[in-house]
Structures are given as C-alpha cells and as structure tokens.
Coordinates of C-alpha atoms and ligand atoms in Angstrom, one line a residue:
M1 CA -79.3 -14.5 -53.3
G2 CA -75.9 -16.1 -53.3
Y3 CA -73.5 -17.8 -55.7
R4 CA -72.3 -21.4 -55.4
L5 CA -68.7 -21.9 -56.5
S6 CA -66.7 -25.2 -56.6
Y7 CA -63.0 -24.8 -55.6
P8 CA -61.9 -24.8 -59.3
E9 CA -64.5 -22.1 -60.0
A10 CA -63.3 -20.1 -57.0
D11 CA -59.7 -20.4 -58.2
E12 CA -60.8 -19.0 -61.6
L13 CA -62.6 -16.2 -59.8
F14 CA -59.5 -15.4 -57.7
R15 CA -57.4 -15.4 -60.9
K16 CA -59.8 -12.8 -62.5
L17 CA -60.0 -10.7 -59.3
S18 CA -56.2 -10.6 -59.1
A19 CA -56.2 -8.0 -62.0
E20 CA -57.8 -5.6 -59.6
Y21 CA -57.3 -7.0 -56.1
E22 CA -54.7 -8.5 -53.9
I23 CA -56.4 -11.2 -51.9
Y24 CA -55.4 -11.8 -48.2
A25 CA -56.6 -14.6 -46.0
P26 CA -55.5 -16.8 -43.1
K27 CA -52.8 -19.2 -44.5
L28 CA -50.9 -22.1 -43.0
F29 CA -47.1 -21.8 -42.6
E30 CA -45.8 -25.3 -41.9
K31 CA -43.1 -25.7 -39.2
Q32 CA -43.0 -22.0 -38.6
G33 CA -44.9 -22.1 -35.3
R34 CA -43.6 -21.1 -31.9
Y35 CA -42.4 -24.6 -30.9
S36 CA -40.4 -27.1 -33.0
D37 CA -42.5 -29.0 -35.6
T38 CA -45.5 -26.8 -35.1
D39 CA -47.4 -24.8 -37.7
I40 CA -48.7 -21.3 -37.6
V41 CA -51.7 -19.6 -39.3
R42 CA -51.3 -15.9 -40.2
Y43 CA -52.4 -13.5 -42.9
D44 CA -50.7 -13.6 -46.3
R45 CA -51.6 -13.3 -50.0
V46 CA -53.4 -16.2 -51.4
K47 CA -53.9 -17.1 -55.1
R48 CA -56.1 -20.2 -54.6
A49 CA -59.2 -20.7 -52.5
E50 CA -57.8 -23.9 -51.0
E51 CA -55.0 -22.0 -49.5
I52 CA -57.4 -20.4 -47.0
V53 CA -57.4 -22.0 -43.6
W54 CA -61.0 -22.4 -42.3
D55 CA -60.7 -24.9 -39.5
R56 CA -58.3 -23.0 -37.2
K57 CA -58.3 -19.5 -35.9
S58 CA -55.4 -17.5 -37.2
D59 CA -52.7 -17.1 -34.6
F60 CA -52.2 -13.4 -35.6
S61 CA -54.9 -11.1 -36.7
A62 CA -55.8 -9.4 -40.1
K63 CA -54.5 -6.1 -38.8
E64 CA -51.0 -7.1 -40.0
V65 CA -52.2 -6.6 -43.6
V66 CA -52.8 -2.9 -43.0
S67 CA -50.4 -2.2 -40.1
P68 CA -47.5 -4.7 -40.3
I69 CA -45.3 -5.4 -37.3
T70 CA -42.5 -3.5 -39.0
Q71 CA -42.9 -1.0 -41.8
T72 CA -40.7 1.5 -43.5
I73 CA -42.4 4.9 -43.5
F74 CA -39.7 7.0 -45.2
Y75 CA -36.1 7.1 -46.5
F76 CA -33.8 9.9 -45.7
T77 CA -30.4 11.4 -46.7
E78 CA -28.6 14.5 -45.3
D79 CA -31.2 17.0 -46.4
E80 CA -34.1 15.3 -48.0
Y81 CA -36.5 12.4 -47.5
R82 CA -38.9 10.3 -49.6
E83 CA -42.0 8.7 -48.3
S84 CA -42.2 4.9 -48.8
R85 CA -44.4 3.7 -51.6
T86 CA -47.5 1.5 -51.4
G87 CA -49.4 -0.6 -53.9
A88 CA -52.2 0.6 -56.1
K89 CA -54.4 -2.5 -56.1
K90 CA -57.4 -2.9 -53.8
L91 CA -57.1 -5.4 -51.0
L92 CA -59.7 -8.1 -50.4
I93 CA -59.3 -9.5 -46.9
F94 CA -61.0 -12.7 -45.8
L95 CA -61.7 -12.4 -42.1
R96 CA -64.2 -13.2 -39.3
P97 CA -66.8 -10.9 -37.7
C98 CA -64.6 -10.2 -34.6
D99 CA -61.8 -9.1 -36.9
I100 CA -64.0 -6.8 -38.9
N101 CA -65.2 -5.2 -35.7
A102 CA -61.6 -4.9 -34.6
F103 CA -60.9 -2.8 -37.7
E104 CA -63.5 -0.3 -36.4
H105 CA -61.3 0.2 -33.3
Q106 CA -58.1 0.4 -35.4
D107 CA -59.8 3.0 -37.6
K108 CA -60.7 5.1 -34.6
I109 CA -57.2 5.1 -33.2
Y110 CA -55.4 5.6 -36.5
L111 CA -57.8 7.9 -38.3
E112 CA -59.9 9.8 -35.7
N113 CA -58.0 10.0 -32.5
G114 CA -56.5 13.5 -32.0
G115 CA -58.2 14.6 -35.2
I116 CA -55.3 13.8 -37.5
A117 CA -55.4 10.7 -39.8
D118 CA -52.3 8.5 -39.9
V119 CA -51.4 8.6 -43.6
F120 CA -49.5 5.3 -43.6
Y121 CA -52.5 3.5 -42.3
Q122 CA -55.0 5.4 -44.4
R123 CA -53.3 4.8 -47.7
V124 CA -53.7 1.1 -47.2
R125 CA -57.1 1.1 -45.4
D126 CA -58.8 3.1 -48.1
R127 CA -58.1 0.2 -50.5
V128 CA -59.4 -2.5 -48.2
R129 CA -62.6 -4.5 -48.9
F130 CA -63.8 -7.2 -46.4
V131 CA -64.9 -10.7 -47.2
L132 CA -66.7 -12.0 -44.1
M133 CA -65.8 -15.6 -43.3
E134 CA -69.0 -17.0 -41.8
C135 CA -68.2 -18.1 -38.2
T136 CA -70.9 -20.1 -36.3
E137 CA -68.8 -22.3 -33.9
G138 CA -65.8 -20.3 -32.7
W139 CA -62.9 -21.8 -30.6
D140 CA -62.3 -22.4 -27.0
T141 CA -60.6 -19.0 -26.4
C142 CA -63.3 -16.9 -28.1
F143 CA -65.7 -14.7 -26.2
C144 CA -66.9 -12.4 -29.0
V145 CA -70.6 -12.8 -28.0
S146 CA -69.9 -11.3 -24.6
M147 CA -68.1 -8.4 -26.2
G148 CA -70.9 -7.8 -28.8
A149 CA -68.4 -8.4 -31.6
N150 CA -70.0 -11.6 -33.1
R151 CA -72.0 -9.8 -35.7
T152 CA -71.3 -7.2 -38.4
N153 CA -72.9 -5.8 -41.6
D154 CA -69.6 -4.2 -42.7
Y155 CA -68.6 -6.5 -45.6
S156 CA -68.4 -6.4 -49.4
A157 CA -69.0 -10.1 -49.6
A158 CA -69.6 -13.0 -47.2
V159 CA -68.6 -16.6 -47.7
R160 CA -69.5 -19.9 -46.2
R161 CA -67.5 -23.1 -46.7
D162 CA -69.2 -26.4 -46.8
E163 CA -68.7 -29.8 -48.3
N164 CA -69.8 -28.5 -51.8
G165 CA -67.4 -25.7 -52.0
L166 CA -67.9 -22.0 -51.3
L167 CA -71.1 -20.0 -51.1
F168 CA -70.9 -16.3 -51.5
T169 CA -73.2 -13.4 -51.0
V170 CA -72.0 -10.1 -52.5
P171 CA -73.8 -6.9 -51.3
D172 CA -71.1 -4.6 -52.6
P173 CA -72.1 -3.4 -56.2
E174 CA -68.4 -2.9 -57.0
L175 CA -67.6 -6.5 -56.4
A176 CA -70.9 -8.2 -57.5
P177 CA -70.2 -8.1 -61.3
H178 CA -67.3 -10.5 -60.7
F179 CA -69.6 -13.1 -59.4
A180 CA -72.3 -12.9 -62.1
G181 CA -72.8 -16.0 -64.2
N182 CA -72.0 -18.4 -61.3
R183 CA -74.7 -20.8 -60.1
E184 CA -77.2 -19.0 -57.9
E185 CA -78.2 -20.4 -54.5
P186 CA -79.9 -18.8 -51.5
F187 CA -77.5 -17.8 -48.7
E188 CA -78.2 -15.9 -45.5
V189 CA -75.2 -15.3 -43.3
R190 CA -75.3 -16.8 -39.8
F191 CA -73.4 -15.6 -36.8
I192 CA -72.2 -17.4 -33.6
E193 CA -74.7 -16.8 -30.8
Q194 CA -72.9 -18.5 -27.9
N195 CA -69.2 -19.1 -27.0
D196 CA -67.9 -21.8 -24.7
F197 CA -66.8 -19.0 -22.4
T198 CA -69.0 -16.2 -21.1
V199 CA -67.5 -13.0 -19.7
E200 CA -69.1 -10.7 -17.3
I201 CA -68.5 -7.2 -18.6
P202 CA -67.6 -5.0 -15.6
E203 CA -69.2 -1.6 -15.1
I204 CA -67.1 0.8 -13.1
P205 CA -69.7 3.1 -11.5
N206 CA -67.4 6.0 -10.6
K207 CA -63.8 7.3 -10.3
D208 CA -63.6 6.3 -6.6
V209 CA -64.3 2.7 -7.5
L210 CA -61.8 2.9 -10.4
N211 CA -59.0 4.2 -8.1
K212 CA -59.7 1.4 -5.6
L213 CA -59.7 -1.2 -8.4
K214 CA -56.3 0.0 -9.5
K215 CA -55.0 -0.8 -6.0
H216 CA -56.9 -4.1 -5.6
P217 CA -54.8 -7.1 -4.7
M218 CA -56.1 -9.1 -7.7
W219 CA -53.4 -7.6 -9.9
Q220 CA -50.5 -9.0 -7.7
E221 CA -50.8 -12.5 -9.1
F222 CA -49.4 -11.2 -12.4
N223 CA -46.1 -10.3 -10.8
D224 CA -45.6 -14.1 -10.4
R225 CA -47.2 -15.1 -13.7
C226 CA -46.6 -12.6 -16.5
I227 CA -43.1 -12.5 -18.0
S228 CA -43.8 -9.2 -19.8
C229 CA -43.0 -10.8 -23.2
G230 CA -45.6 -8.8 -25.1
S231 CA -46.9 -11.8 -27.1
C232 CA -50.5 -11.0 -26.2
T233 CA -50.3 -7.5 -27.7
V234 CA -48.6 -8.6 -30.9
A235 CA -51.4 -11.1 -31.5
C236 CA -54.2 -8.7 -30.4
S237 CA -56.5 -7.6 -33.2
T238 CA -57.1 -4.2 -31.5
C239 CA -53.7 -3.2 -30.2
T240 CA -52.2 -0.3 -32.2
C241 CA -49.2 1.0 -30.2
F242 CA -46.0 1.4 -32.2
T243 CA -42.6 3.1 -31.8
T244 CA -40.1 4.3 -34.5
V245 CA -36.5 3.3 -35.1
D246 CA -34.0 4.6 -37.6
K247 CA -32.1 2.0 -39.7
I248 CA -28.8 3.6 -40.8
Y249 CA -27.4 2.1 -43.9
D250 CA -23.6 2.5 -43.4
E251 CA -21.0 4.6 -41.8
N252 CA -22.9 7.7 -43.1
A253 CA -25.3 8.2 -40.2
H254 CA -27.3 10.6 -42.3
A255 CA -28.7 8.1 -44.8
G256 CA -31.2 5.4 -43.9
E257 CA -34.8 4.7 -43.4
R258 CA -37.3 5.2 -40.6
R259 CA -39.4 2.3 -39.6
R260 CA -42.3 2.0 -37.3
V261 CA -42.5 -1.2 -35.3
A262 CA -45.1 -2.6 -33.1
A263 CA -44.7 -1.7 -29.4
S264 CA -46.2 -3.4 -26.3
C265 CA -47.5 -1.9 -23.1
Q266 CA -46.7 -5.2 -21.5
V267 CA -43.0 -4.9 -22.1
A268 CA -40.8 -3.0 -19.5
G269 CA -39.7 0.4 -20.6
F270 CA -42.8 1.0 -22.8
D271 CA -43.7 4.1 -20.9
C272 CA -40.2 5.4 -20.1
M273 CA -40.1 9.2 -20.3
A274 CA -37.2 11.6 -20.8
G275 CA -35.3 11.6 -17.5
G276 CA -36.0 7.8 -17.1
H277 CA -39.3 8.1 -15.2
E278 CA -41.7 5.1 -15.7
F279 CA -45.3 4.9 -14.6
R280 CA -45.8 1.1 -14.7
T281 CA -42.7 -0.7 -13.4
T282 CA -44.1 -4.2 -12.5
P283 CA -45.9 -6.8 -14.6
A284 CA -49.0 -6.3 -12.3
D285 CA -49.0 -2.5 -13.2
R286 CA -48.7 -3.3 -16.9
M287 CA -51.4 -6.0 -16.9
R288 CA -53.8 -3.7 -15.0
Y289 CA -53.2 -1.0 -17.6
R290 CA -53.9 -3.3 -20.5
V291 CA -57.0 -4.9 -19.0
L292 CA -58.5 -1.5 -18.1
H293 CA -57.7 -0.1 -21.5
K294 CA -59.5 -2.9 -23.3
V295 CA -62.6 -3.0 -21.1
H296 CA -62.9 0.5 -19.7
D297 CA -60.7 3.3 -20.8
Y298 CA -61.3 3.1 -24.5
K299 CA -65.0 3.0 -24.1
A300 CA -64.8 5.9 -21.6
R301 CA -63.0 7.9 -24.2
F302 CA -65.0 7.0 -27.4
G303 CA -68.3 6.2 -25.7
D304 CA -69.5 3.3 -27.9
F305 CA -67.9 -0.1 -27.4
H306 CA -65.2 -1.7 -25.4
M307 CA -62.0 -2.1 -27.4
C308 CA -61.6 -5.8 -26.8
V309 CA -63.6 -7.9 -29.4
G310 CA -63.1 -11.2 -27.6
C311 CA -61.0 -12.8 -30.3
G312 CA -59.1 -14.7 -27.6
R313 CA -55.7 -14.5 -29.5
C314 CA -54.0 -13.0 -26.4
S315 CA -55.0 -16.0 -24.3
A316 CA -54.0 -18.4 -27.0
R317 CA -50.5 -16.9 -27.5
C318 CA -49.6 -16.3 -23.8
P319 CA -46.8 -18.7 -22.9
K320 CA -47.9 -18.4 -19.2
F321 CA -51.5 -19.4 -20.0
I322 CA -52.9 -16.2 -18.7
S323 CA -56.6 -16.1 -19.7
F324 CA -57.8 -12.6 -20.7
P325 CA -61.5 -13.4 -20.2
A326 CA -60.9 -15.1 -16.9
T327 CA -59.0 -11.9 -15.9
I328 CA -62.0 -9.7 -16.9
N329 CA -64.3 -11.9 -14.8
K330 CA -61.9 -11.5 -11.8
M331 CA -62.0 -7.8 -12.4
A332 CA -65.8 -7.8 -12.4
A333 CA -65.8 -9.7 -9.1
A334 CA -63.3 -7.2 -7.6
I335 CA -65.5 -4.3 -8.6
K336 CA -68.6 -5.9 -7.0
E337 CA -66.5 -6.4 -3.8
I338 CA -65.4 -2.8 -3.8
V339 CA -68.9 -1.5 -4.4
A340 CA -70.3 -3.8 -1.6
A341 CA -67.7 -2.6 0.8
E342 CA -68.6 1.0 0.0
R343 CA -72.3 0.4 0.8
Q344 CA -71.5 -1.0 4.3
Ligands
SF4_1 S1 -57.5 -8.2 -25.7 FE1 -57.3 -10.4 -26.3 S2 -59.4 -11.0 -26.7 FE2 -59.4 -8.8 -26.7 S3 -59.2 -8.1 -28.8 FE3 -57.1 -8.2 -27.9 S4 -56.4 -10.3 -28.4 FE4 -58.6 -10.3 -28.7
SF4_2 S1 -48.3 -13.0 -23.4 FE1 -48.8 -13.5 -21.2 S2 -46.8 -13.5 -20.2 FE2 -46.5 -12.4 -22.2 S3 -46.9 -10.2 -21.6 FE3 -48.9 -11.1 -22.3 S4 -49.9 -11.8 -20.4 FE4 -47.7 -11.5 -19.9

C-alpha cells in the first residue's frame, strides 16, 4: 500500500521531516551551467517537494552529498589537530535506481577496500536513507539496463510523480510513521526495462587477451579526442579517487586545514610517483585505464558487479562528445577480434 500526497501535503511532510532529516534531491540552478545562459541540475538541500527536478537527469550524481568534491577533514596548528565536525541529522536522499546501486560501489571502496573504513565517509553514510525516484523512461545517455543497475530494493521509501502529485511507498518502519494518516493508494514501483542504447558487456577470457587488449590500436583515437579535462570522472556516480591539499591560513605555515579534493585518473600527473615516474602518460593510456577499471578490473577484484552503473553522466558531460557506452562496445569488438586471431 502507498500514500497519495498533493504538493501542499508533501510540503507539510517535508516540514515535519526536517526536524529529524535533511532532505537532498536534484535541484535546478539557473544560469549556473557550463555554457552561458544554461542551467545545471545537481544535488542540494530542498525544503519543498516542487524544488525537486524530475524531468531531467542530474548533471552530477548524489555521491556529492556524502563525498563532496572538496571537504575539510581536519584543522591543525603546530602541535595539535581537530577533526572537522559533521551534522547530527539523518539525510534523506531522493535518487534513481542507478545512483542507489552506485552507492553500493562507493561503500565497497570507502568502507571495505583494504579492510579499513574511511571515517569521513562513514560518519555521513551511516545517516543516509534513500528515497527511490521511480525511473521508467531514462534518457538518451543511459545504459543502466545493460549494466544490471536499473533495479534495486535498497530504499527506505520510493516515490512516483504523476499529474496528481506524489505517490509514496514506505517499506522502512523508521520512516513509515511520518506518512501515516495520508490518503492510501496502491503503489508498486516500476523499473526501466530497456534503454535507447544497449551495451555489449565484454568478457576478457584470460590475461593474455587482457594484455593484447591494452596494446590494441582502438585506444589511439583518444589521443586525438580526449583533452584530459577530467569532467567525466567528476560527474561519474562511481568514481571515488581523491587527493589531499593543505590550506595554510597565513604566514604561519603550521596552522591551517587539510582538505580532500576529488582527483581524476583522466588528468595528466594523477599517477605521478616520487621521482617523477608516471605510468600513463597519454590520453589513450588514461582512457584505457578508466574503461578497464569500470568494466573489468573492479569486478575482477570484488567479484560481483562491474563498477559502471550506466548512468551516462560521463558521456553527457564530456566536452569532446566521447561516448562511454560506445567505447565499451568498441572494446567488446576488439576482444572478439583478439580471441578470433588467437584461434587461427
Ligand atoms: S563510467 Fe560513466 S556511465 Fe559508468 S557510472 Fe561512471 S559516469 Fe556513469
Ligand atoms: S570528459 Fe571527455 S575529454 Fe574530458 S577527460 Fe573525460 S573523456 Fe576526456
């Protein structure tokens, strides 16, 4: 059973929930887009249901609520430091199935990888509850169905928007009492079953094929196309890499704050080691690394799913119109070519 709420009723619900929760959702920022006079949709706090953008995919993902692009992790003086503080309220995030699945990958990297949980991620993540935004149509850059990320059961509530307002179902007993008393109406969540674009998920049968794929000429086109700007990774709902910088307050170089900021494997110098050695010096090297990480290496390490959830934000943000799903399909074709050549 679900609950039917008009927009004024939803606003009243949001008002009551705000005593216990901060509500985050995709929100429109007018004239703040990449080009002049263009808008952008990104995650931010909302106070009213009508602030939520439904008819456009957010340009940036919900990951920014939990792991912002820049974040102060601690403050320091000569001989002591203090960890940055965080809020106490729970966070209610409105997001689509692919983005909930993306959090599963974020959790693996931040909380499980290496056996040590990242405290700055965990202290926020523990307070998060998901509100699934029903998504049955998708957009032209989506390929979540191919990646198996179009469905999820991991939500405290789910919501459908239609011409009569909002329809919620609330499986989480912690959240359900807030909805009691609203008009009841049957609601079963639907998921998208087909995207405009289908991706052939490549299977790399052995290490020999993997090594040949790394040297395949398909990667060379990116030396001419990719400008190594890193826009794709900033927008990606599953990218987690960061670096740290110290912000010194004044001439006393011993007082300041340490921030962590998003880093990108697509940007030159990302893998620079002590002594100046770099492993991936060309855009082609870096693209190969990213694509293999998203649709091979992560799964090889963790053994369940590919890291990419098919949200398509990387393709949508790329200023050089490089399509990630088309690149995966090219990689699948290259693997077939290598395997066929080995059989001859
Ligand atoms: S690689 Fe592209 S499509 Fe895949 S999760 Fe990242 S942004 Fe989404
Ligand atoms: S957004 Fe496009 S041009 Fe920029 S680094 Fe990514 S693939 Fe290259």
